[in-house]
XYZ file of C-alpha atoms in Angstrom:
189
model
C 113.421 77.593 130.179
C 112.130 77.284 133.598
C 110.643 73.715 132.430
C 114.094 72.698 131.209
C 115.877 73.666 134.574
C 116.526 76.685 135.050
C 119.028 79.339 133.022
C 122.077 79.034 134.281
C 124.067 80.952 131.625
C 124.450 82.462 128.533
C 127.437 81.572 126.352
C 126.969 84.312 122.852
C 128.109 82.854 119.370
C 129.438 86.360 119.136
C 128.766 90.100 120.296
C 126.639 91.664 117.419
C 123.591 93.842 118.702
C 121.862 91.178 117.531
C 122.828 88.060 119.079
C 123.953 89.467 121.872
C 120.010 91.199 122.610
C 118.978 90.905 125.612
C 121.491 88.962 127.937
C 122.017 91.633 129.798
C 118.960 91.761 131.786
C 118.903 88.106 132.172
C 121.033 87.751 136.194
C 122.788 84.566 134.168
C 126.353 84.863 133.756
C 127.794 85.399 130.244
C 130.029 83.816 128.576
C 132.072 84.453 124.456
C 135.456 83.688 122.692
C 137.733 86.545 124.275
C 137.981 88.060 121.159
C 134.307 88.914 121.189
C 134.953 90.508 124.708
C 135.279 94.545 123.895
C 132.657 94.081 121.625
C 130.547 92.509 123.991
C 130.800 95.368 126.703
C 130.703 98.078 124.263
C 127.920 100.153 123.711
C 127.944 100.540 119.947
C 125.120 98.943 118.195
C 127.939 98.080 114.989
C 130.976 96.613 114.885
C 133.763 98.704 113.726
C 134.588 96.898 110.943
C 131.510 96.275 109.221
C 130.988 98.470 106.501
C 127.565 99.104 105.693
C 128.215 100.598 102.346
C 128.484 97.526 100.478
C 125.012 96.756 100.363
C 124.328 96.583 97.508
C 119.957 98.550 98.401
C 119.793 101.011 99.367
C 116.457 101.276 101.912
C 118.926 97.863 103.679
C 122.041 100.334 104.637
C 118.964 102.244 105.405
C 117.147 99.822 107.352
C 119.737 97.372 109.405
C 121.525 100.366 111.713
C 117.761 100.969 112.946
C 116.993 97.409 113.731
C 120.454 96.578 115.154
C 119.721 99.249 117.625
C 116.115 97.977 118.040
C 117.439 94.046 118.680
C 120.574 95.377 120.789
C 120.509 95.414 124.683
C 122.834 97.352 125.536
C 126.704 96.801 126.451
C 126.795 93.067 128.326
C 129.484 92.164 131.150
C 131.424 88.830 130.414
C 131.629 87.156 133.458
C 134.197 84.586 131.686
C 135.792 82.929 128.275
C 134.728 80.039 126.492
C 137.854 79.171 123.627
C 138.041 76.101 121.036
C 137.842 72.338 122.526
C 136.111 73.984 125.577
C 132.614 71.984 126.718
C 129.276 74.005 126.588
C 126.685 71.588 127.880
C 127.454 67.991 125.887
C 128.236 70.961 122.811
C 132.629 70.633 121.532
C 133.475 74.647 121.684
C 134.749 75.108 118.307
C 135.985 78.767 116.631
C 135.073 80.313 113.553
C 136.001 82.905 112.769
C 135.326 85.387 109.991
C 131.518 86.846 110.346
C 133.343 88.213 113.971
C 136.734 87.740 115.427
C 135.512 85.122 118.245
C 132.606 84.102 116.201
C 131.893 80.299 118.276
C 130.100 77.389 117.010
C 128.861 74.207 119.232
C 128.577 70.957 117.938
C 128.020 68.185 119.234
C 129.616 64.553 117.594
C 127.643 61.882 118.899
C 124.173 62.835 116.533
C 125.458 65.972 114.485
C 124.436 68.817 115.317
C 126.453 72.046 114.630
C 124.742 75.201 116.651
C 126.912 77.928 114.671
C 125.060 81.486 115.226
C 126.232 83.364 112.469
C 129.174 81.386 110.483
C 126.166 80.532 107.886
C 123.202 82.707 107.050
C 120.075 80.961 105.928
C 118.529 84.505 105.346
C 120.018 87.099 102.001
C 121.675 88.872 104.453
C 122.253 91.895 101.943
C 119.398 92.258 100.300
C 117.194 91.242 103.801
C 114.908 88.707 102.403
C 114.725 84.743 102.673
C 116.911 82.494 100.866
C 114.890 79.616 98.555
C 114.620 76.504 100.724
C 117.815 74.466 101.367
C 120.444 77.499 100.325
C 122.999 79.060 102.947
C 125.391 81.594 102.305
C 128.271 82.833 103.755
C 127.166 86.387 105.392
C 127.663 89.220 103.235
C 131.581 91.540 103.161
C 129.709 94.482 104.690
C 129.317 92.027 107.780
C 132.354 90.414 108.368
C 135.890 90.847 109.962
C 137.564 88.714 107.559
C 135.172 87.544 104.430
C 137.894 84.525 103.526
C 138.376 83.734 106.867
C 134.545 83.572 107.237
C 134.690 81.821 103.814
C 137.251 79.000 104.981
C 134.405 78.660 108.961
C 131.876 77.609 106.433
C 134.158 75.559 104.633
C 135.299 74.178 108.038
C 131.285 73.250 109.195
C 130.743 71.992 105.470
C 133.809 68.868 106.447
C 132.674 68.120 110.040
C 129.492 66.804 107.925
C 126.410 67.570 110.436
C 122.840 67.044 110.228
C 121.256 69.337 111.468
C 122.837 72.905 111.326
C 121.420 75.498 113.399
C 122.463 79.016 112.516
C 121.514 82.180 113.728
C 118.755 83.640 111.452
C 116.241 81.411 109.964
C 115.138 77.202 110.314
C 117.808 74.408 110.914
C 119.252 72.946 107.542
C 118.964 69.197 107.974
C 119.391 66.307 104.963
C 121.547 64.861 103.897
C 122.791 66.677 101.567
C 124.190 69.298 104.059
C 127.381 69.026 102.777
C 126.954 70.543 99.409
C 125.211 72.839 100.463
C 127.526 74.259 102.849
C 130.035 74.368 100.358
C 128.222 76.162 97.802
C 127.318 78.770 100.289
C 131.101 79.253 100.974
C 131.319 80.278 97.710
C 128.195 83.541 97.740
C 129.448 86.482 97.696
């Protein structure tokens, strides 16, 4: 970060343990959507709405709580909030509820870049394995605050017709067929 001018603030896409990570230790203000403040400032590594019993593979149900605790840097004090329409470093904040109540993405219209945290997954989150190249998925219901709203958020992302989608897990999606990829992703699970 130093070569790019340093770190001035952190904006959380959402407050799940694997996304707040080391934010408490970076020494800069941390921002998130108002609906994520309670989870960001909580000591819990697993959000209260997550239902890991829905995961179809026993060893994955067992492993995830351990991974989440390992990835979690603990509660983070939120200095300020961001919401739909705010600007962050040349991107517009978009609210994509579903996976988490206050999940946000950052959208830059001029080059159609979407940084979307866990609006879509590029891994099979139910089985902890990669998806085939070029595929995406709505997060599994076990991870969703509201699974139907998560699907709606993926459809909203598809309608933007992005050229690049940077998701929270996996390599960025690029290419001319992203709208179709995202529309199919919304129908999984």
